[in-house]
Short mmCIF file of C-alpha atoms and ligand atoms in Angstrom, two decimals:
data_model
loop_
_atom_site.label_atom_id
_atom_site.label_comp_id
_atom_site.label_asym_id
_atom_site.label_seq_id
_atom_site.Cartn_x
_atom_site.Cartn_y
_atom_site.Cartn_z
CA MET A 6 143.29 120.32 95.99
CA LYS A 7 145.31 117.96 98.22
CA VAL A 8 143.25 116.16 100.23
CA ALA A 9 143.76 113.91 103.47
CA VAL A 10 140.79 111.80 105.00
CA ILE A 11 141.40 110.58 108.27
CA GLY A 12 139.29 107.01 108.81
CA ALA A 13 138.37 104.80 106.17
CA GLY A 14 134.53 104.16 107.20
CA ALA A 15 131.21 105.23 106.12
CA ALA A 16 131.69 108.98 106.27
CA GLY A 17 135.21 108.71 105.11
CA MET A 18 135.16 106.61 102.21
CA LEU A 19 132.33 108.38 100.52
CA ALA A 20 134.08 111.53 101.29
CA ALA A 21 137.02 110.41 99.64
CA GLY A 22 135.77 108.69 96.67
CA HIS A 23 133.38 111.98 95.89
CA ALA A 24 136.57 114.12 96.46
CA GLY A 25 138.57 112.15 93.79
CA GLU A 26 135.49 112.04 91.33
CA LEU A 27 135.37 115.73 91.75
CA GLY A 28 139.17 116.03 90.74
CA HIS A 29 140.90 116.24 94.05
CA SER A 30 144.23 114.72 95.08
CA VAL A 31 143.32 112.42 97.70
CA ASP A 32 144.74 110.28 100.31
CA ILE A 33 142.94 108.57 103.04
CA PHE A 34 144.38 107.09 106.17
CA GLU A 35 143.00 104.26 108.26
CA LYS A 36 144.50 102.74 111.13
CA ASN A 37 143.12 99.30 110.75
CA ASN A 38 144.14 96.69 108.07
CA ILE A 39 141.20 96.97 106.59
CA VAL A 40 138.72 99.84 105.35
CA GLY A 41 134.95 99.71 107.07
CA LYS A 42 135.35 97.63 110.01
CA LYS A 43 132.40 98.99 111.59
CA ILE A 44 130.17 98.80 108.60
CA ARG A 45 130.84 94.80 108.28
CA ILE A 46 129.22 94.48 111.62
CA THR A 47 126.24 96.76 111.20
CA GLY A 48 122.92 95.44 110.95
CA LYS A 49 123.82 92.33 112.34
CA GLY A 50 126.50 91.69 109.45
CA ARG A 51 123.94 92.35 106.74
CA CYS A 52 124.15 96.24 106.93
CA ASN A 53 121.17 98.62 106.97
CA ILE A 54 122.88 101.03 104.06
CA THR A 55 119.98 103.53 104.68
CA ASN A 56 116.21 104.05 104.92
CA ALA A 57 114.32 104.20 101.96
CA SER A 58 111.88 107.50 102.75
CA ASP A 59 112.68 110.88 102.09
CA CYS A 60 114.82 113.51 103.73
CA GLU A 61 112.03 114.86 105.93
CA GLU A 62 111.47 111.40 107.49
CA HIS A 63 115.51 111.11 107.90
CA ILE A 64 115.18 114.47 109.47
CA GLU A 65 112.29 113.13 112.14
CA ASN A 66 114.28 110.08 112.96
CA THR A 67 117.61 111.95 114.13
CA PRO A 68 116.84 113.54 117.51
CA GLY A 69 120.30 114.36 117.72
CA ASN A 70 120.84 118.20 116.10
CA PRO A 71 118.30 117.13 113.06
CA TYR A 72 117.99 120.79 111.49
CA PHE A 73 122.04 120.80 110.92
CA MET A 74 121.19 117.90 108.32
CA TYR A 75 119.08 119.50 106.32
CA SER A 76 121.27 120.79 103.55
CA ALA A 77 123.48 117.52 103.50
CA LEU A 78 120.19 115.56 102.99
CA TYR A 79 118.89 117.05 100.49
CA LYS A 80 122.73 117.17 98.74
CA PHE A 81 122.98 113.67 98.91
CA PRO A 82 119.46 111.84 99.58
CA PRO A 83 118.87 107.96 100.69
CA ASP A 84 118.00 107.16 96.98
CA ARG A 85 121.49 108.75 95.79
CA MET A 86 123.30 106.45 98.12
CA ILE A 87 121.04 103.34 96.93
CA GLU A 88 122.01 104.22 93.32
CA LEU A 89 125.82 104.78 94.30
CA VAL A 90 125.82 100.97 96.10
CA GLU A 91 123.82 99.61 92.85
CA SER A 92 126.13 101.34 90.52
CA LEU A 93 129.41 99.81 92.16
CA GLY A 94 127.66 96.42 91.99
CA VAL A 95 125.42 96.09 95.19
CA PRO A 96 121.77 95.47 94.44
CA THR A 97 119.83 96.41 97.08
CA LYS A 98 116.16 95.43 98.58
CA VAL A 99 113.62 97.17 100.77
CA GLU A 100 112.48 95.62 104.14
CA ARG A 101 110.08 96.49 107.02
CA GLY A 102 110.13 99.80 108.28
CA LYS A 103 111.86 100.97 104.70
CA ARG A 104 115.21 99.61 105.61
CA VAL A 105 117.24 99.21 102.93
CA PHE A 106 120.13 96.07 102.84
CA PRO A 107 122.13 94.57 99.98
CA VAL A 108 120.41 91.91 98.34
CA SER A 109 123.30 89.50 99.31
CA ASP A 110 122.60 90.29 103.16
CA LYS A 111 126.49 90.64 103.37
CA ALA A 112 127.54 93.88 105.12
CA ALA A 113 131.06 93.59 103.43
CA ASP A 114 129.72 94.12 100.20
CA VAL A 115 129.04 97.58 101.17
CA SER A 116 132.00 98.14 102.30
CA GLU A 117 134.33 96.49 99.23
CA ALA A 118 131.88 98.89 97.13
CA LEU A 119 133.00 101.91 98.81
CA LYS A 120 136.87 100.61 98.50
CA LYS A 121 136.11 100.28 94.92
CA TYR A 122 134.36 103.68 94.56
CA MET A 123 137.74 105.15 95.86
CA LYS A 124 139.73 102.96 93.52
CA LYS A 125 137.96 104.02 90.33
CA ASN A 126 138.21 107.72 91.30
CA GLY A 127 142.05 107.63 91.94
CA VAL A 128 142.29 107.76 96.03
CA LYS A 129 145.46 106.42 97.53
CA LEU A 130 144.53 104.40 100.53
CA HIS A 131 147.17 104.01 103.47
CA LEU A 132 146.01 101.25 105.85
CA GLU A 133 147.61 100.59 108.99
CA LYS A 134 148.37 104.33 108.91
CA GLY A 135 147.08 106.24 111.85
CA VAL A 136 146.97 109.95 111.98
CA ASN A 137 148.30 111.07 115.02
CA ASP A 138 147.66 114.82 114.97
CA ILE A 139 146.81 117.49 112.67
CA ILE A 140 148.82 120.66 112.03
CA THR A 141 147.11 124.06 111.47
CA GLU A 142 148.52 127.61 111.02
CA ASN A 143 146.75 131.29 111.02
CA ASN A 144 143.57 129.51 111.52
CA LYS A 145 144.34 127.33 108.35
CA ILE A 146 144.94 123.79 108.03
CA LYS A 147 148.26 122.75 107.16
CA GLY A 148 148.64 118.85 107.08
CA ILE A 149 148.73 115.76 109.37
CA VAL A 150 151.12 113.92 111.44
CA THR A 151 150.98 110.24 111.04
CA ASP A 152 151.36 107.67 113.99
CA ASP A 153 155.06 106.90 112.85
CA GLY A 154 155.60 111.11 113.16
CA LYS A 155 155.54 111.85 109.61
CA GLU A 156 154.72 115.57 108.76
CA LEU A 157 152.67 115.69 105.78
CA ASP A 158 151.25 118.40 103.76
CA PHE A 159 147.74 119.23 102.77
CA ASP A 160 145.34 121.62 101.34
CA ALA A 161 142.36 120.35 103.37
CA VAL A 162 141.67 117.66 105.82
CA ILE A 163 138.50 115.79 106.21
CA VAL A 164 137.98 114.13 109.91
CA ALA A 165 135.97 110.76 109.44
CA THR A 166 137.33 109.24 112.92
CA GLY A 167 133.64 107.96 114.04
CA GLY A 168 132.49 108.16 117.20
CA LEU A 169 133.41 106.03 120.49
CA SER A 170 131.02 103.16 120.19
CA TYR A 171 132.53 99.62 119.54
CA PRO A 172 136.11 100.94 120.02
CA THR A 173 137.31 97.59 118.82
CA THR A 174 136.11 98.78 115.18
CA GLY A 175 139.11 101.43 115.32
CA SER A 176 136.48 104.26 116.54
CA THR A 177 138.59 105.43 119.67
CA GLY A 178 137.32 108.99 119.53
CA ASP A 179 140.67 110.53 117.97
CA GLY A 180 138.64 113.16 116.24
CA TYR A 181 137.44 114.79 119.13
CA LYS A 182 141.08 115.21 119.97
CA PHE A 183 141.93 116.93 116.53
CA ALA A 184 138.76 118.75 117.02
CA LYS A 185 139.49 120.54 120.34
CA LYS A 186 143.20 121.14 119.17
CA ALA A 187 141.63 123.39 116.36
CA GLY A 188 139.52 124.76 118.90
CA HIS A 189 136.30 123.33 118.65
CA SER A 190 134.12 122.59 121.50
CA VAL A 191 132.71 118.89 121.48
CA SER A 192 129.50 118.42 123.63
CA LYS A 193 128.99 115.47 126.27
CA LEU A 194 129.46 111.90 124.81
CA MET A 195 127.23 109.90 125.80
CA PRO A 196 126.60 106.13 124.22
CA SER A 197 123.11 105.95 122.29
CA LEU A 198 121.08 102.89 120.94
CA VAL A 199 122.53 100.96 123.55
CA PRO A 200 121.29 97.90 125.93
CA LEU A 201 119.92 99.12 129.50
CA LYS A 202 121.35 97.61 132.69
CA SER A 203 119.36 96.66 135.65
CA ASP A 204 119.73 95.51 139.17
CA ASP A 205 116.75 93.26 139.23
CA TRP A 206 117.35 89.48 139.91
CA ILE A 207 114.81 88.86 137.24
CA CYS A 208 117.00 89.65 134.30
CA PRO A 209 119.72 86.86 134.92
CA GLU A 210 117.00 84.76 135.54
CA LEU A 211 115.05 85.47 132.18
CA MET A 212 118.29 85.96 130.37
CA GLY A 213 117.95 84.46 126.44
CA LEU A 214 114.30 85.22 126.59
CA SER A 215 112.75 87.31 123.88
CA LEU A 216 109.31 88.91 124.27
CA LYS A 217 107.88 89.72 120.56
CA ASN A 218 104.53 91.72 120.55
CA SER A 219 105.09 93.19 123.53
CA ALA A 220 104.74 97.00 124.96
CA ILE A 221 106.59 99.02 127.22
CA VAL A 222 106.23 101.93 129.15
CA ILE A 223 109.24 103.86 130.83
CA LYS A 224 108.71 105.96 134.23
CA ASN A 225 110.90 108.23 135.98
CA GLU A 226 110.18 108.42 139.97
CA LYS A 227 107.37 110.97 139.81
CA GLY A 228 105.42 108.70 137.61
CA LYS A 229 106.09 110.50 134.34
CA THR A 230 106.03 108.74 131.04
CA ILE A 231 109.30 109.01 129.55
CA TYR A 232 109.44 106.78 126.61
CA LYS A 233 106.53 104.08 125.01
CA ASP A 234 107.17 101.16 122.10
CA PHE A 235 105.93 98.28 120.69
CA GLY A 236 107.57 95.48 119.36
CA GLU A 237 110.28 92.85 120.26
CA MET A 238 112.85 92.92 123.33
CA LEU A 239 115.36 90.41 125.02
CA PHE A 240 116.38 89.94 128.62
CA THR A 241 120.15 89.59 129.11
CA HIS A 242 122.48 88.57 132.25
CA PHE A 243 123.04 92.28 132.81
CA GLY A 244 119.43 94.04 132.01
CA VAL A 245 117.71 94.27 128.88
CA SER A 246 118.24 94.65 125.07
CA GLY A 247 116.65 93.86 121.78
CA PRO A 248 115.51 96.65 118.97
CA MET A 249 112.66 98.17 121.16
CA VAL A 250 115.13 99.17 123.97
CA LEU A 251 117.78 100.13 121.62
CA SER A 252 115.64 103.25 120.64
CA ALA A 253 114.41 103.80 123.96
CA SER A 254 118.01 104.21 125.41
CA ARG A 255 118.09 107.48 123.16
CA HIS A 256 115.09 109.13 125.35
CA LEU A 257 117.01 107.97 128.36
CA LEU A 258 120.24 109.98 127.86
CA GLY A 259 121.25 111.92 130.90
CA ARG A 260 118.21 110.76 132.91
CA PHE A 261 119.40 107.55 134.82
CA ASN A 262 119.36 109.83 137.88
CA GLU A 263 115.69 109.70 137.72
CA ASN A 264 115.18 106.32 139.24
CA ILE A 265 113.95 104.81 135.79
CA THR A 266 111.81 102.03 135.80
CA MET A 267 110.70 100.26 132.66
CA TYR A 268 107.32 98.63 132.49
CA ILE A 269 106.59 95.43 130.31
CA ASP A 270 103.08 94.64 129.02
CA MET A 271 103.35 91.07 127.79
CA LYS A 272 99.81 90.99 126.83
CA PRO A 273 99.24 94.65 124.89
CA ALA A 274 96.64 93.50 123.03
CA LEU A 275 94.23 92.36 125.85
CA ASP A 276 92.91 95.02 128.29
CA MET A 277 92.45 93.72 132.22
CA LYS A 278 89.20 92.71 131.53
CA ALA A 279 90.09 90.66 128.76
CA LEU A 280 93.09 89.21 130.41
CA ASP A 281 91.29 88.32 133.37
CA ASN A 282 88.32 86.34 131.21
CA ARG A 283 91.25 84.46 129.47
CA LEU A 284 93.00 83.80 133.04
CA LEU A 285 89.81 82.67 134.04
CA ARG A 286 89.50 80.37 130.92
CA ASP A 287 92.88 78.80 131.47
CA PHE A 288 91.99 78.11 135.24
CA GLU A 289 88.95 76.42 134.40
CA LYS A 290 90.93 74.01 132.17
CA TYR A 291 93.62 73.39 134.83
CA ILE A 292 91.25 73.76 137.92
CA ASN A 293 93.23 71.09 139.79
CA LYS A 294 96.48 71.51 139.01
CA ASP A 295 99.50 73.70 140.78
CA LEU A 296 99.81 77.15 140.05
CA ARG A 297 103.37 76.49 138.51
CA ASN A 298 101.25 74.33 135.67
CA ALA A 299 98.83 76.40 135.11
CA LEU A 300 100.57 79.14 133.08
CA ASN A 301 101.62 77.64 129.90
CA ASP A 302 99.00 78.86 127.70
CA ILE A 303 99.53 82.15 128.78
CA LEU A 304 103.33 82.75 129.38
CA PRO A 305 106.42 81.93 127.77
CA GLN A 306 107.68 78.84 129.97
CA LYS A 307 110.64 80.93 132.00
CA MET A 308 108.65 83.65 132.80
CA ILE A 309 106.14 81.79 134.84
CA PRO A 310 108.45 81.08 138.05
CA VAL A 311 109.36 85.01 138.18
CA ILE A 312 105.53 86.26 137.71
CA ILE A 313 104.64 83.68 140.73
CA ARG A 314 107.51 84.87 142.79
CA LEU A 315 106.63 88.38 142.26
CA SER A 316 103.04 88.25 142.89
CA GLY A 317 104.06 86.32 146.32
CA ILE A 318 101.64 83.13 145.90
CA ASP A 319 102.88 79.63 146.56
CA GLU A 320 104.02 77.82 143.46
CA THR A 321 102.31 74.97 144.85
CA LYS A 322 98.86 76.34 145.72
CA LYS A 323 96.03 74.57 143.58
CA ILE A 324 94.29 76.60 140.90
CA HIS A 325 90.97 75.84 142.76
CA ASP A 326 92.49 77.57 145.93
CA ILE A 327 93.68 81.15 144.03
CA THR A 328 91.70 84.07 144.83
CA LYS A 329 90.56 87.00 142.60
CA GLU A 330 92.77 89.45 144.39
CA GLU A 331 96.00 86.67 143.81
CA ARG A 332 94.75 86.51 140.19
CA LYS A 333 94.65 90.17 139.85
CA ARG A 334 98.38 90.47 141.57
CA MET A 335 99.64 88.43 138.72
CA GLU A 336 97.87 90.19 135.73
CA GLU A 337 98.69 93.37 137.00
CA LEU A 338 102.63 91.92 136.52
CA ILE A 339 101.55 90.55 133.05
CA LYS A 340 100.58 93.93 132.09
CA GLY A 341 103.36 95.70 133.66
CA LEU A 342 106.20 93.65 134.80
CA PRO A 343 108.77 96.27 136.53
CA VAL A 344 112.43 96.32 135.32
CA HIS A 345 114.42 98.93 137.05
CA ILE A 346 116.96 100.54 134.87
CA THR A 347 120.30 101.53 136.00
CA GLY A 348 122.23 102.75 132.94
CA THR A 349 123.51 101.64 130.08
CA ALA A 350 125.67 99.03 129.11
CA GLY A 351 128.44 101.59 127.61
CA PHE A 352 130.30 102.34 124.61
CA ASP A 353 131.58 99.23 123.96
CA MET A 354 127.84 97.97 123.11
CA ALA A 355 126.44 101.07 122.07
CA VAL A 356 125.36 101.29 118.04
CA VAL A 357 125.99 105.26 118.14
CA THR A 358 127.76 108.20 120.00
CA SER A 359 125.35 111.12 120.86
CA GLY A 360 127.10 114.22 121.29
CA GLY A 361 130.15 115.20 118.92
CA VAL A 362 131.95 118.06 117.44
CA ASN A 363 129.81 121.20 118.08
CA THR A 364 127.08 121.48 115.12
CA ASP A 365 127.35 125.41 115.28
CA GLU A 366 131.15 125.34 114.90
CA ILE A 367 130.66 123.58 111.40
CA ASP A 368 129.08 125.28 108.52
CA PRO A 369 126.21 122.56 107.72
CA SER A 370 126.05 123.04 103.61
CA THR A 371 130.09 122.32 103.30
CA MET A 372 130.76 120.67 106.73
CA GLU A 373 133.65 123.18 106.96
CA SER A 374 135.10 123.93 110.23
CA ARG A 375 134.26 127.83 111.11
CA LYS A 376 137.20 128.20 112.77
CA ILE A 377 139.87 126.62 110.88
CA LYS A 378 139.91 126.93 107.12
CA GLY A 379 140.35 123.59 105.14
CA LEU A 380 139.50 121.44 108.17
CA PHE A 381 135.96 119.65 107.61
CA PHE A 382 134.37 116.83 109.52
CA ALA A 383 131.96 113.96 108.50
CA GLY A 384 130.14 111.22 109.98
CA GLU A 385 129.26 110.26 113.61
CA VAL A 386 132.27 112.82 114.97
CA ILE A 387 129.41 115.50 114.91
CA ASP A 388 127.19 115.92 117.21
CA VAL A 389 124.41 114.48 115.29
CA ASP A 390 122.51 111.08 115.82
CA ALA A 391 119.76 108.94 114.73
CA TYR A 392 117.63 106.18 115.83
CA THR A 393 117.84 102.46 114.29
CA GLY A 394 116.42 102.42 110.65
CA GLY A 395 119.80 102.91 108.48
CA PHE A 396 119.29 106.65 109.51
CA ASN A 397 123.07 106.68 111.20
CA LEU A 398 124.77 105.35 108.22
CA GLN A 399 122.99 108.05 106.10
CA ILE A 400 124.17 110.54 108.06
CA ALA A 401 127.87 109.08 107.56
CA PHE A 402 127.12 109.00 103.72
CA SER A 403 125.39 112.67 103.34
CA THR A 404 127.97 114.53 105.64
CA GLY A 405 130.83 112.65 103.81
CA TYR A 406 129.38 113.73 100.10
CA THR A 407 128.88 117.31 101.66
CA ALA A 408 132.32 117.77 102.89
CA ALA A 409 133.83 116.75 99.34
CA GLU A 410 131.70 119.13 97.87
CA GLY A 411 132.81 121.43 100.30
CA LEU A 412 136.65 121.33 99.25
CA GLU A 413 135.57 123.57 96.01
CA GLU A 414 134.41 126.26 98.31
CA SER A 415 137.22 126.22 100.85
CA LYS A 416 139.65 127.44 97.97
C1 LIG B 11 126.97 96.94 116.21
C2 LIG B 11 126.46 97.99 115.14
C3 LIG B 11 125.53 98.04 114.05
C4 LIG B 11 125.15 99.09 113.40
N1 LIG B 11 124.25 98.97 112.33
C5 LIG B 11 123.85 99.88 111.61
C6 LIG B 11 122.85 99.83 110.64
O1 LIG B 11 122.52 98.58 110.13
N2 LIG B 11 122.40 101.10 110.14
C7 LIG B 11 122.97 102.57 110.12
O2 LIG B 11 122.58 103.52 109.70
N3 LIG B 11 124.04 102.37 111.59
C8 LIG B 11 124.03 101.54 112.02
N4 LIG B 11 125.46 101.61 113.03
C9 LIG B 11 125.74 102.90 113.08
C10 LIG B 11 126.80 103.23 111.99
O3 LIG B 11 127.69 101.99 112.13
C11 LIG B 11 127.57 104.38 112.41
O4 LIG B 11 126.90 105.86 112.64
C12 LIG B 11 128.77 104.54 111.35
O5 LIG B 11 129.45 103.73 110.56
C13 LIG B 11 129.41 105.95 111.18
O6 LIG B 11 130.49 106.00 110.22
P1 LIG B 11 131.42 107.10 110.44
O7 LIG B 11 132.74 107.00 109.00
O8 LIG B 11 131.58 108.19 110.88
O9 LIG B 11 132.57 106.38 111.76
P2 LIG B 11 133.12 104.87 111.63
O10 LIG B 11 132.41 103.71 110.77
O11 LIG B 11 133.35 104.51 113.12
O12 LIG B 11 134.52 104.83 110.51
C14 LIG B 11 135.68 105.44 111.56
C15 LIG B 11 137.04 104.86 110.99
O13 LIG B 11 137.83 106.05 111.28
C16 LIG B 11 138.99 105.33 111.85
N5 LIG B 11 140.01 105.91 112.51
C17 LIG B 11 139.26 106.66 113.83
N6 LIG B 11 140.54 107.40 113.88
C18 LIG B 11 141.50 107.27 113.48
C19 LIG B 11 143.11 107.81 113.00
N7 LIG B 11 143.55 108.68 114.26
N8 LIG B 11 143.47 107.75 112.20
C20 LIG B 11 143.29 106.73 111.24
N9 LIG B 11 141.61 106.10 111.31
C21 LIG B 11 141.28 106.39 112.29
C22 LIG B 11 138.38 104.20 112.34
O14 LIG B 11 139.59 102.87 112.72
C23 LIG B 11 137.22 103.78 111.79
O15 LIG B 11 137.41 103.10 110.43
C24 LIG B 11 125.80 100.33 113.70
C25 LIG B 11 126.92 100.65 114.25
C26 LIG B 11 127.49 99.55 115.37
C27 LIG B 11 128.53 99.43 116.08
#
């Protein structure tokens, strides 16, 4: 078959390479001047390629339409992806949480390996060649229109244009436009795995402070717990970020009208009683000091004025004058510092897009459109999204592979 792949990201390159391997004639169109621009910034430039867990665990880590992924994940599971990149000259290693990275710690190596995979299988790569439209006729794909207005005929088209997150990498949502034109519905698009915004003065005050081994509980105005986690987070000038916060954001989608508050427990290993004993010991040590000079052993420097101000105690008050009730107020803040959450930092800073081309309208075992014969979707453009840990790239790889396999069935 004569196949066009739109977008040389993770999904597109896997689809093109595998389609070439299966003997199809493949052209891939990428609007950037390099392939895999987003891959290069994944995993903080190290690329968390996949997660070395089984397909079931991948499904469990996919809150957005997990069951759609069954067939694709079993067709091309994580260990096949690891085998593929290794066969292309990129040895891998497994880190905490079964996260898989290239040994080189260079995300660009993964991108270049996929480019090599395409070349090896005879794929024709067209860089700086955006696709502006798809052409359909009698519910069948006919071809594409490139940015320079050229109409090109193809037997099949695989849309792998990504989502809306980090649009500077080229993912500007063009695939949704193509899908809608073909009669597909696109579910609500929301930024996910994204830093959270706050209107609390404490965030800019604490900007740059990262908390390790802390816990968070996120509640709505009715006091209902929406999410709980333990790990690492960071204060930014506009709110909060870091691994724990990005994961939390997936659980807050569409809920920001519920007046959300995040409570940070800076001493999760101590219960209230143990924390009180600990503070009493510190207070004995600093009995004649001002309060502002007595909390260095228990709190990060930047946090001390914030806790004192929130507890409403004069920072120059001597430790021997601090009342039990004042101590309690501080302890409650140490174990539950409230941060009012107003929304997300948006698509510009989101790791993935939640929402996309409706999964009911795509055959999960071939990725072919149920509306237009010969039209396929792969990667983030589809309404599937997962947590951090390498699960999102695996979605792109598995759906890309499945789309290439699906070409045969579409004949
Ligand atoms: C900062 C960051 C870090 C991340 N880290 C990880 C990680 O470590 N592990 C993980 O699993 N996931 C990670 N992700 C998520 C992961 O990168 C995406 O889920 C994945 O790249 C999606 O692949 P894709 O091929 O569907 O889309 P993309 O990678 O976005 O590729 C789409 C491609 O299509 C091209 N394109 C778009 N429209 C057109 C058009 N009209 N014509 C031609 N070309 C077009 C774009 O230029 C782009 O190259 C991260 C994301 C971000 C933003």
